[in-house]
Amino acid sequence: MSANRWRRALASGGRQALVSKGPGDTRCKLDAGQLRALEAVLEAGPHACGWSDQCRTDPASSRDSSPKPDPASNHRSLSR
């Protein structure tokens, strides 16, 4: 639920309007063929897709050479 929708529900129905109504639509949207294909990919593991380990982070992002901010140099965060 978005913040605006939450706020409108609270305004119109009070706290009772925010009580959970249970899980949403939980039906799988994949057909049988798609489920089989997904299962095969998951069973094959990350190595079959060219990954060296379980990490799915893009290797290019780890080669970013731009300087990273040093949290210790942020005096505002340390003064509180």
Short mmCIF file of C-alpha atoms in Angstrom, two decimals:
data_model
loop_
_atom_site.label_atom_id
_atom_site.label_comp_id
_atom_site.label_asym_id
_atom_site.label_seq_id
_atom_site.Cartn_x
_atom_site.Cartn_y
_atom_site.Cartn_z
CA MET A 1 0.00 0.00 0.00
CA SER A 2 1.40 3.40 -0.95
CA ALA A 3 1.83 6.10 1.69
CA ASN A 4 -0.93 8.20 0.13
CA ARG A 5 -3.35 5.28 0.04
CA TRP A 6 -2.45 4.43 3.65
CA ARG A 7 -3.07 8.03 4.71
CA ARG A 8 -6.44 8.16 2.91
CA ALA A 9 -7.51 4.84 4.46
CA LEU A 10 -6.56 6.10 7.92
CA ALA A 11 -8.40 9.37 7.39
CA SER A 12 -11.57 7.72 6.12
CA GLY A 13 -11.76 4.61 8.29
CA GLY A 14 -9.42 5.12 11.22
CA ARG A 15 -7.07 2.43 12.49
CA GLN A 16 -9.60 -0.29 11.68
CA ALA A 17 -9.20 0.52 7.97
CA LEU A 18 -5.50 -0.39 8.24
CA VAL A 19 -6.06 -3.89 9.61
CA SER A 20 -4.66 -6.55 7.29
CA LYS A 21 -7.16 -8.24 5.03
CA GLY A 22 -4.84 -11.19 4.43
CA PRO A 23 -2.46 -11.93 1.59
CA GLY A 24 -3.10 -10.42 -1.81
CA ASP A 25 -3.41 -12.35 -5.05
CA THR A 26 -0.83 -15.09 -4.56
CA ARG A 27 -1.58 -17.19 -7.63
CA CYS A 28 1.45 -17.94 -9.77
CA LYS A 29 1.36 -16.03 -13.04
CA LEU A 30 3.71 -18.41 -14.87
CA ASP A 31 2.32 -21.16 -17.06
CA ALA A 32 3.53 -24.77 -16.77
CA GLY A 33 6.20 -24.35 -19.47
CA GLN A 34 7.59 -21.21 -17.85
CA LEU A 35 7.69 -22.95 -14.47
CA ARG A 36 9.65 -25.87 -15.97
CA ALA A 37 12.10 -23.47 -17.64
CA LEU A 38 12.57 -21.54 -14.39
CA GLU A 39 13.10 -24.74 -12.43
CA ALA A 40 15.73 -25.91 -14.94
CA VAL A 41 17.64 -22.61 -14.69
CA LEU A 42 17.54 -22.66 -10.90
CA GLU A 43 18.63 -26.30 -10.76
CA ALA A 44 21.55 -25.59 -13.11
CA GLY A 45 22.85 -22.97 -10.71
CA PRO A 46 24.78 -19.75 -11.20
CA HIS A 47 27.74 -21.39 -12.98
CA ALA A 48 25.53 -22.43 -15.90
CA CYS A 49 24.67 -18.77 -16.48
CA GLY A 50 28.26 -17.57 -16.30
CA TRP A 51 28.36 -16.49 -12.66
CA SER A 52 31.37 -17.50 -10.60
CA ASP A 53 29.42 -17.69 -7.32
CA GLN A 54 26.02 -17.06 -5.75
CA CYS A 55 26.45 -13.27 -6.00
CA ARG A 56 24.32 -11.74 -8.77
CA THR A 57 25.98 -8.32 -8.61
CA ASP A 58 27.12 -6.96 -11.95
CA PRO A 59 30.93 -7.32 -12.06
CA ALA A 60 31.20 -3.98 -13.88
CA SER A 61 29.74 -2.17 -10.87
CA SER A 62 32.52 -3.48 -8.65
CA ARG A 63 35.13 -2.01 -11.02
CA ASP A 64 33.77 1.51 -10.56
CA SER A 65 36.81 3.69 -10.00
CA SER A 66 34.97 6.80 -8.84
CA PRO A 67 35.96 7.87 -5.33
CA LYS A 68 33.64 6.73 -2.57
CA PRO A 69 32.73 9.09 0.26
CA ASP A 70 34.47 8.39 3.54
CA PRO A 71 31.79 8.15 6.29
CA ALA A 72 34.38 9.17 8.90
CA SER A 73 34.88 12.51 7.14
CA ASN A 74 31.19 13.41 7.42
CA HIS A 75 31.33 15.57 10.53
CA ARG A 76 27.55 16.13 10.56
CA SER A 77 26.82 12.44 11.08
CA LEU A 78 29.40 12.19 13.86
CA SER A 79 28.20 15.25 15.78
CA ARG A 80 24.75 13.88 16.60
#
